[in-house]
Short mmCIF file of C-alpha atoms in Angstrom, two decimals:
data_model
loop_
_atom_site.label_atom_id
_atom_site.label_comp_id
_atom_site.label_asym_id
_atom_site.label_seq_id
_atom_site.Cartn_x
_atom_site.Cartn_y
_atom_site.Cartn_z
CA MET L 1 16.69 28.91 -8.92
CA SER L 2 18.88 25.97 -9.98
CA PHE L 3 17.70 22.38 -9.78
CA ARG L 4 20.29 21.60 -7.12
CA SER L 5 18.97 24.37 -4.87
CA ILE L 6 15.39 23.22 -5.48
CA LEU L 7 16.34 19.69 -4.48
CA GLN L 8 18.09 20.95 -1.36
CA ASP L 9 15.05 23.04 -0.37
CA MET L 10 12.84 19.99 -0.89
CA LYS L 11 15.08 17.87 1.36
CA ASP L 12 14.98 20.58 4.03
CA GLU L 13 11.20 20.69 3.70
CA PHE L 14 10.99 16.91 4.09
CA GLY L 15 13.03 17.19 7.27
CA SER L 16 10.77 19.82 8.77
CA ILE L 17 7.68 17.80 7.88
CA SER L 18 9.23 14.73 9.48
CA ARG L 19 9.89 16.63 12.69
CA LYS L 20 6.25 17.72 12.74
CA GLY L 21 5.10 14.12 12.77
CA PHE L 22 5.45 12.87 9.23
CA ASP L 23 7.15 9.53 9.96
CA VAL L 24 8.91 8.10 6.94
CA ARG L 25 10.49 4.73 7.55
CA LEU L 26 13.11 3.70 5.03
CA GLY L 27 14.54 0.21 4.81
CA TYR L 28 18.26 0.62 4.52
CA GLY L 29 20.73 -1.66 6.21
CA MET L 30 20.77 -3.44 9.54
CA ARG L 31 22.52 -0.65 11.42
CA SER L 32 19.37 1.43 11.65
CA ARG L 33 15.92 0.49 12.82
CA SER L 34 14.31 2.83 10.29
CA HIS L 35 13.64 0.05 7.82
CA ARG L 36 9.88 -0.11 7.82
CA VAL L 37 7.68 0.37 4.83
CA VAL L 38 6.27 3.70 3.80
CA GLN L 39 2.57 3.26 4.48
CA ASP L 40 -0.21 4.95 2.56
CA SER L 41 -2.06 7.53 4.63
CA LEU L 42 -5.56 8.70 3.86
CA ALA L 43 -5.52 11.60 6.28
CA PRO L 44 -3.93 14.86 5.05
CA LEU L 45 -0.97 16.16 7.02
CA ASP L 46 -1.14 19.60 8.58
CA GLY L 47 2.51 20.17 7.82
CA LEU L 48 1.94 19.59 4.12
CA LYS L 49 -0.91 22.08 3.96
CA GLN L 50 1.55 24.80 4.90
CA SER L 51 4.25 23.49 2.55
CA CYS L 52 4.98 25.36 -0.65
CA TRP L 53 5.72 22.01 -2.35
CA ALA L 54 2.25 20.55 -1.82
CA ASN L 55 0.70 22.89 -4.43
CA MET L 56 3.48 22.73 -6.99
CA PRO L 57 2.26 22.82 -10.63
CA PRO L 58 2.00 19.25 -12.00
CA GLU L 59 4.32 19.95 -14.97
CA LEU L 60 7.05 21.34 -12.74
CA LEU L 61 6.53 18.60 -10.17
CA ARG L 62 6.86 15.89 -12.80
CA ASP L 63 10.06 17.42 -14.12
CA VAL L 64 11.58 17.67 -10.63
CA LEU L 65 10.62 14.09 -9.74
CA MET L 66 11.99 12.77 -13.02
CA ARG L 67 15.32 14.47 -12.29
CA ILE L 68 15.39 13.01 -8.78
CA GLU L 69 14.55 9.53 -10.07
CA ALA L 70 17.30 9.72 -12.69
CA SER L 71 19.98 11.09 -10.35
CA GLU L 72 19.28 8.87 -7.32
CA ASP L 73 19.59 5.51 -9.08
CA THR L 74 21.34 3.55 -6.31
CA TRP L 75 20.84 3.01 -2.60
CA PRO L 76 21.14 4.76 -0.17
CA PRO L 77 20.52 7.97 -2.20
CA ARG L 78 17.43 6.32 -3.73
CA LYS L 79 15.67 6.77 -0.40
CA HIS L 80 14.88 10.31 -1.56
CA VAL L 81 12.68 8.85 -4.32
CA VAL L 82 10.75 6.91 -1.66
CA ALA L 83 10.48 10.07 0.45
CA CYS L 84 8.96 11.94 -2.50
CA ALA L 85 6.28 9.26 -2.80
CA GLY L 86 5.40 9.81 0.85
CA VAL L 87 4.77 13.57 0.64
CA CYS L 88 1.14 13.51 -0.45
CA ARG L 89 -1.23 11.74 -2.81
CA SER L 90 -0.34 13.81 -5.91
CA TRP L 91 3.38 13.32 -5.34
CA ARG L 92 2.85 9.60 -4.77
CA ASP L 93 0.81 9.14 -7.95
CA ILE L 94 3.37 10.90 -10.14
CA THR L 95 6.31 9.13 -8.49
CA LYS L 96 4.71 5.72 -8.97
CA GLU L 97 4.10 6.61 -12.62
CA ILE L 98 7.72 7.69 -13.15
CA VAL L 99 9.41 4.83 -11.30
CA LYS L 100 9.40 1.76 -13.52
CA SER L 101 9.18 -1.86 -12.41
CA PRO L 102 12.37 -3.92 -11.87
CA GLU L 103 11.71 -5.65 -15.20
CA VAL L 104 12.31 -2.37 -17.02
CA SER L 105 14.58 -0.38 -14.70
CA GLY L 106 16.48 -3.13 -12.91
CA LYS L 107 15.93 -1.22 -9.64
CA LEU L 108 14.13 -2.10 -6.40
CA THR L 109 12.45 1.01 -5.07
CA PHE L 110 9.10 0.36 -3.38
CA PRO L 111 7.98 -2.68 -1.36
CA ILE L 112 5.80 -3.83 -4.26
CA SER L 113 9.03 -4.31 -6.24
CA LEU L 114 9.70 -7.37 -4.10
CA LYS L 115 6.68 -9.10 -5.63
CA GLN L 116 7.40 -8.02 -9.23
CA PRO L 117 9.53 -9.96 -11.76
CA GLY L 118 13.21 -9.10 -11.91
CA PRO L 119 15.10 -7.48 -14.79
CA ARG L 120 15.36 -9.12 -18.20
CA ASN L 121 18.67 -10.37 -19.58
CA SER L 122 20.66 -9.55 -16.42
CA LEU L 123 20.92 -10.96 -12.91
CA LEU L 124 20.06 -8.69 -9.99
CA GLN L 125 22.68 -9.37 -7.32
CA CYS L 126 21.66 -9.88 -3.70
CA TYR L 127 23.02 -11.77 -0.76
CA ILE L 128 21.74 -13.54 2.35
CA ARG L 129 23.14 -13.41 5.87
CA ARG L 130 22.32 -16.31 8.18
CA ASN L 131 22.07 -15.98 11.95
CA CYS L 132 22.34 -19.52 13.31
CA SER L 133 21.69 -18.48 16.90
CA ASN L 134 18.07 -17.48 16.27
CA GLN L 135 17.49 -19.30 12.94
CA THR L 136 16.92 -16.04 11.06
CA TYR L 137 17.91 -15.11 7.50
CA TYR L 138 18.33 -11.57 6.13
CA LEU L 139 18.22 -10.64 2.45
CA PHE L 140 20.10 -7.58 1.21
CA LEU L 141 20.54 -5.83 -2.10
CA GLY L 142 24.32 -5.59 -2.42
CA LEU L 143 25.75 -2.17 -3.21
CA ASN L 144 29.10 -3.09 -4.74
CA GLN L 145 32.01 -5.40 -4.11
CA ALA L 146 34.11 -2.72 -2.39
CA SER L 147 31.37 -1.49 -0.04
CA THR L 148 31.65 -2.40 3.64
CA ASP L 149 28.00 -1.56 4.29
CA ASP L 150 25.43 -4.32 4.71
CA GLY L 151 23.50 -2.99 1.72
CA LYS L 152 19.82 -2.30 1.23
CA PHE L 153 17.72 -4.51 3.50
CA LEU L 154 14.95 -6.30 1.60
CA LEU L 155 13.44 -9.23 3.51
CA ALA L 156 13.90 -11.33 6.62
CA ALA L 157 12.87 -14.92 7.35
CA ARG L 158 12.67 -16.94 10.55
CA LYS L 159 12.70 -20.71 10.80
CA CYS L 160 9.92 -22.27 12.89
CA ARG L 161 10.05 -26.01 13.53
CA ARG L 162 6.77 -27.87 13.92
CA PRO L 163 6.13 -31.54 14.77
CA THR L 164 5.17 -32.42 11.19
CA HIS L 165 6.73 -29.64 9.12
CA THR L 166 8.96 -26.58 9.11
CA ASP L 167 7.87 -23.01 8.33
CA TYR L 168 10.00 -20.09 7.18
CA ILE L 169 8.08 -16.89 7.95
CA ILE L 170 9.03 -14.06 5.56
CA SER L 171 8.62 -10.41 6.58
CA LEU L 172 9.55 -6.88 5.55
CA ASN L 173 10.60 -6.16 9.14
CA CYS L 174 13.90 -7.64 10.30
CA ASP L 175 12.97 -7.18 13.98
CA VAL L 176 9.41 -8.53 13.91
CA VAL L 177 9.25 -11.70 11.81
CA SER L 178 5.86 -13.27 12.48
CA ARG L 179 2.51 -13.91 10.85
CA GLY L 180 0.96 -11.48 13.29
CA SER L 181 2.90 -8.55 11.86
CA ASN L 182 1.44 -6.22 9.23
CA THR L 183 4.72 -6.66 7.36
CA TYR L 184 4.11 -10.38 6.84
CA MET L 185 4.80 -11.22 3.19
CA GLY L 186 4.36 -14.98 3.05
CA LYS L 187 6.03 -18.20 4.07
CA LEU L 188 7.78 -21.36 2.95
CA ARG L 189 6.52 -24.67 4.34
CA SER L 190 8.24 -28.06 4.10
CA ASN L 191 6.92 -31.56 4.58
CA PHE L 192 8.15 -33.88 7.33
CA LEU L 193 11.01 -35.29 5.25
CA GLY L 194 12.16 -31.91 3.99
CA THR L 195 11.87 -32.98 0.36
CA LYS L 196 8.83 -30.95 -0.71
CA PHE L 197 8.19 -27.25 -0.09
CA THR L 198 5.31 -24.91 -0.82
CA ILE L 199 5.70 -21.14 -1.17
CA TYR L 200 2.74 -19.17 0.14
CA ASP L 201 1.96 -15.52 -0.61
CA ALA L 202 0.10 -13.43 1.97
CA GLN L 203 -2.03 -11.90 -0.78
CA PRO L 204 -3.33 -13.24 -4.08
CA PRO L 205 -0.72 -12.81 -6.82
CA ILE L 206 -3.36 -11.93 -9.42
CA SER L 207 -6.20 -9.50 -8.73
CA GLY L 208 -9.67 -10.95 -8.89
CA VAL L 209 -8.81 -14.50 -7.81
CA LYS L 210 -11.33 -16.55 -5.90
CA VAL L 211 -10.22 -18.81 -3.09
CA THR L 212 -12.05 -21.60 -1.34
CA LYS L 213 -11.52 -21.05 2.36
CA SER L 214 -11.64 -23.49 5.22
CA ARG L 215 -14.32 -23.02 7.86
CA SER L 216 -12.18 -20.52 9.73
CA THR L 217 -9.21 -18.45 8.64
CA ARG L 218 -6.64 -16.88 10.92
CA LEU L 219 -5.70 -13.38 9.79
CA LEU L 220 -3.63 -12.27 12.80
CA ASN L 221 -3.73 -8.48 12.54
CA LEU L 222 -3.77 -8.54 8.74
CA LYS L 223 -6.56 -6.34 7.41
CA GLN L 224 -9.48 -7.89 5.58
CA VAL L 225 -9.29 -6.74 1.97
CA SER L 226 -12.75 -7.81 0.85
CA PRO L 227 -15.08 -10.79 1.37
CA ARG L 228 -13.96 -12.19 -2.00
CA VAL L 229 -10.22 -11.63 -1.60
CA PRO L 230 -9.14 -12.48 1.96
CA VAL L 231 -5.62 -12.06 3.20
CA GLY L 232 -4.16 -15.48 3.95
CA ASN L 233 -1.83 -18.05 2.44
CA TYR L 234 -1.95 -18.50 -1.32
CA PRO L 235 0.32 -21.21 -2.76
CA ILE L 236 2.27 -19.76 -5.68
CA ALA L 237 5.12 -22.25 -6.17
CA HIS L 238 6.30 -25.72 -5.20
CA VAL L 239 9.90 -26.87 -4.68
CA SER L 240 10.84 -30.55 -4.55
CA TYR L 241 14.08 -32.43 -3.98
CA ASP L 242 14.69 -36.00 -5.10
CA LEU L 243 14.54 -38.45 -2.23
CA ASN L 244 17.99 -39.85 -1.44
CA VAL L 245 17.09 -43.26 -0.01
CA LEU L 246 20.55 -44.84 -0.29
CA GLY L 247 22.36 -41.80 1.11
CA SER L 248 24.69 -41.54 -1.88
CA ARG L 249 26.97 -38.52 -1.98
CA GLY L 250 26.46 -36.12 -4.86
CA PRO L 251 24.67 -32.94 -5.96
CA ARG L 252 21.06 -32.40 -5.05
CA ILE L 253 18.37 -32.73 -7.70
CA MET L 254 15.68 -30.07 -7.31
CA GLN L 255 12.68 -28.86 -9.28
CA CYS L 256 10.49 -25.76 -8.91
CA VAL L 257 6.97 -25.46 -10.30
CA MET L 258 5.88 -21.82 -10.53
CA ASP L 259 2.07 -21.92 -10.34
CA THR L 260 1.50 -18.33 -11.47
CA ILE L 261 4.18 -18.00 -14.18
CA PRO L 262 3.56 -19.37 -17.70
CA ALA L 263 6.26 -21.47 -19.32
CA SER L 264 6.37 -19.03 -22.25
CA ALA L 265 7.69 -16.28 -19.92
CA VAL L 266 11.28 -17.49 -20.36
CA GLU L 267 11.08 -17.17 -24.14
CA PRO L 268 12.14 -13.90 -25.84
CA GLY L 269 9.18 -11.54 -25.59
CA GLY L 270 7.39 -13.76 -23.09
CA VAL L 271 5.40 -12.10 -20.31
CA THR L 272 4.22 -13.02 -16.85
CA PRO L 273 1.49 -11.40 -14.69
CA THR L 274 2.89 -8.45 -12.75
CA ARG L 275 1.38 -7.06 -9.58
CA THR L 276 1.21 -3.28 -9.54
CA GLN L 277 0.14 -2.68 -5.95
CA PHE L 278 -0.68 -4.37 -2.69
CA LEU L 279 -4.32 -4.83 -1.84
CA HIS L 280 -5.17 -2.45 0.99
CA SER L 281 -8.32 -2.29 3.02
CA ASN L 282 -10.30 0.89 3.61
CA LEU L 283 -9.79 1.38 7.30
CA ASP L 284 -12.72 3.78 7.51
CA THR L 285 -15.34 1.44 6.05
CA SER L 286 -13.85 -2.03 6.49
CA PRO L 287 -12.48 -2.49 9.99
CA SER L 288 -10.47 -5.58 10.79
CA ILE L 289 -12.55 -8.64 11.60
CA PRO L 290 -11.38 -10.85 14.47
CA PHE L 291 -10.91 -14.50 13.65
CA PHE L 292 -10.34 -17.27 16.16
CA ARG L 293 -7.61 -19.82 15.82
CA SER L 294 -8.66 -23.36 15.04
CA LYS L 295 -7.11 -26.54 13.76
CA SER L 296 -8.00 -25.58 10.20
CA THR L 297 -6.26 -22.27 9.56
CA ARG L 298 -5.12 -22.29 5.97
CA MET L 299 -6.60 -22.21 2.51
CA GLU L 300 -7.68 -25.66 1.36
CA THR L 301 -7.52 -25.07 -2.36
CA PHE L 302 -6.17 -22.35 -4.55
CA GLN L 303 -8.35 -22.47 -7.60
CA SER L 304 -7.16 -19.57 -9.69
CA GLY L 305 -3.84 -18.80 -8.05
CA GLN L 306 -2.55 -20.92 -10.86
CA LEU L 307 -2.62 -19.49 -14.33
CA SER L 308 -5.94 -17.94 -15.28
CA ALA L 309 -5.80 -19.65 -18.62
CA GLN L 310 -5.95 -23.36 -17.82
CA ASN L 311 -4.46 -24.28 -21.18
CA GLU L 312 -1.30 -22.36 -20.28
CA GLU L 313 1.47 -24.56 -18.90
CA MET L 314 3.17 -23.55 -15.67
CA LEU L 315 6.88 -22.74 -15.65
CA VAL L 316 9.05 -25.59 -14.36
CA LEU L 317 12.61 -24.88 -13.23
CA ARG L 318 15.32 -27.45 -12.59
CA ASN L 319 18.78 -27.20 -11.14
CA LYS L 320 21.58 -27.12 -13.69
CA SER L 321 23.61 -30.33 -13.56
CA PRO L 322 27.16 -29.73 -12.29
CA ARG L 323 30.23 -31.33 -13.84
CA TRP L 324 32.80 -33.43 -12.05
CA HIS L 325 36.21 -31.77 -11.89
CA GLU L 326 38.96 -34.38 -11.85
CA GLN L 327 41.69 -32.12 -10.50
CA LEU L 328 39.59 -30.58 -7.74
CA GLN L 329 37.71 -33.84 -7.09
CA CYS L 330 34.37 -32.07 -6.70
CA TRP L 331 31.23 -31.09 -8.59
CA CYS L 332 31.56 -27.68 -10.25
CA LEU L 333 29.30 -25.01 -11.76
CA ASN L 334 30.25 -21.71 -13.37
CA PHE L 335 28.92 -18.97 -11.08
CA ASN L 336 31.03 -16.28 -12.79
CA GLY L 337 32.90 -15.51 -9.58
CA ARG L 338 29.79 -15.01 -7.45
CA VAL L 339 30.30 -18.22 -5.42
CA THR L 340 33.63 -19.02 -3.77
CA VAL L 341 32.93 -21.83 -1.27
CA ALA L 342 31.96 -25.37 -2.22
CA SER L 343 28.67 -26.43 -0.66
CA VAL L 344 25.85 -28.86 -1.34
CA LYS L 345 23.50 -25.87 -1.02
CA ASN L 346 24.90 -24.18 -4.17
CA PHE L 347 22.65 -24.37 -7.23
CA GLN L 348 21.62 -22.73 -10.49
CA LEU L 349 18.05 -22.90 -11.80
CA VAL L 350 17.21 -23.00 -15.50
CA ALA L 351 14.06 -23.75 -17.47
CA SER L 352 13.21 -27.44 -17.51
CA LEU L 353 12.95 -29.55 -20.65
CA LYS L 354 9.32 -30.17 -19.66
CA ASN L 355 8.49 -26.62 -20.72
CA GLY L 356 9.37 -27.31 -24.35
CA VAL L 357 11.31 -24.04 -24.58
CA SER L 358 14.17 -23.29 -26.95
CA GLY L 359 17.74 -24.40 -26.26
CA GLN L 360 18.86 -20.86 -25.49
CA ALA L 361 16.15 -20.45 -22.85
CA GLN L 362 17.23 -23.72 -21.22
CA GLU L 363 20.77 -22.39 -20.72
CA ASN L 364 19.70 -19.04 -19.30
CA VAL L 365 20.23 -19.02 -15.51
CA ILE L 366 17.13 -17.62 -13.80
CA LEU L 367 18.30 -18.03 -10.20
CA GLN L 368 21.67 -18.88 -8.71
CA PHE L 369 22.56 -19.31 -5.07
CA GLY L 370 25.85 -20.14 -3.40
CA LYS L 371 28.12 -19.77 -0.42
CA VAL L 372 30.82 -17.09 -0.19
CA GLY L 373 31.72 -17.20 3.50
CA LYS L 374 30.61 -18.28 6.92
CA ASP L 375 26.85 -17.70 7.01
CA VAL L 376 27.00 -15.49 3.90
CA PHE L 377 25.43 -16.53 0.58
CA THR L 378 24.87 -14.78 -2.74
CA MET L 379 21.48 -14.82 -4.46
CA ASP L 380 21.18 -13.58 -8.06
CA TYR L 381 17.89 -13.70 -9.97
CA GLN L 382 16.20 -12.32 -13.06
CA TYR L 383 12.92 -12.33 -14.98
CA PRO L 384 10.38 -13.95 -14.66
CA ILE L 385 10.64 -14.60 -10.90
CA SER L 386 10.53 -11.98 -8.15
CA VAL L 387 12.76 -11.30 -5.14
CA PHE L 388 10.19 -12.86 -2.84
CA GLU L 389 10.00 -16.06 -4.89
CA ALA L 390 13.78 -16.27 -5.28
CA PHE L 391 14.34 -15.77 -1.54
CA ALA L 392 11.78 -18.47 -0.66
CA ILE L 393 13.39 -20.94 -3.08
CA CYS L 394 16.82 -20.28 -1.57
CA LEU L 395 15.45 -20.79 1.94
CA SER L 396 14.51 -24.35 0.95
CA SER L 397 18.21 -25.04 0.37
CA PHE L 398 18.98 -24.20 4.01
CA ASP L 399 16.63 -26.89 5.31
CA THR L 400 19.00 -29.84 5.79
CA LYS L 401 17.40 -33.26 6.08
CA ILE L 402 19.01 -36.68 5.70
CA ALA L 403 16.29 -37.73 3.26
CA ARG L 404 17.68 -35.53 0.50
CA GLU L 405 21.40 -35.26 1.33
#
C-alpha cells in the first residue's frame, strides 16, 4: 500500500470517527465556526477502539506522522497534523514530539504555539483586522499575498472600557471573547491616561511559580490547576508611552519591559524560557471551585513571574526612531513593503540600549506593526517574543488617548 493511499484511508477513518462523536474543532478562518481548540480527552473513544489505526505499530506510526508533518507544512492542509494529535493519547504524544516549536520550525500548529517564542532570524507574518462597530480585533496568520482567504485565525481581542482603565480581553474563540470563557488567554490593561499598559497571562509563564493572591480570586469557569498555581492574571510585560503634555505632533515614543524574557535572549545563541504545554486540571480529582466576585479580584504581586534568576536583567524593547522625509514631509521607517499607509500607530521594536546588547542586536527588528488599509494592519514578530505577547503589544497602539498623541 502506498503512502498516499494510507493517508487517504486515515483521512476517511478520521471522518467516520468524527461522525460517531469525535468532535475536532480546527481554527481556520472566519468563514467557519469550527475554530475552537482541540481539547485533551481522558476518556477513550469507542470509535477508536474499533479503528485499525489505534493499534498501529509505533515505528510505522511515527514514520506516517513524520511524512504528514513534512507534507502539510502550511494552513489549511496543516489541520491534518492537528487531527492526528486528536486521535488518541499515543498519536498525540508522538505528534507533539515530532512537531517542533515555532522557534525551530517557524510554524504555528497547536494552541501552545501562541505562547512560545517565534522563529529566529526571520519575521513571522500576521495581520490584524479591526471591527470598529463592536471594538473587536482579530489576529490571523497570513497565507500569502495572492490569497483571498482570511488566513489562519489565531486570536481575538475585545475592548472593554472601565471608569478608571481599559481592558483588552484576549481569547482563542472569535465568537466568545470574555474572561468567563475556557478559551481566555489573557488581557491587556491600560491606566486612566492610556500611557501605561500591563500584559497579563491567564496562566503562569514558567512552571513552578508562586503567586501571592488577594483575599479572593475570580476564576470564572477557568479550572483550578492546583492550590499553588491558580489560574488568574499574571503580569508578564509592561508597555509605556511617553506623556505628551504639550500636544506636539510627532512619532510616539514607546518602551516595553518583558518581565519573563532575559536581555541576553536577543544575542546570538541567547535563550528564553519556553512553555511546552498548558496547565490542565484533573477533572476527575480536582473539580472546579466556585469563587465569588469581590472588589479585589486580581493578583497583588507576581513574585517569580519575573525572571527566576534575580541577577538576570529583563529584556527592554524600544520603538525604532523614524526619520523625517523632506520630500514626503512625514516620518518614515523601512517596513520592507509590509506597511503601506502612514499612521501614528505604526512602529518597529528593537532591543533597547539599556540592555547593553551588541550593535547588531539593537538593529534587529523584533516586532513591527503598521497599517495597510482601512481597519487592516500587519503584525510581524520573531524570537524571543510570542504571538500572544506581540498581539497584546500591538493592541496598546490602538488605544488612542490625547495624553500620548
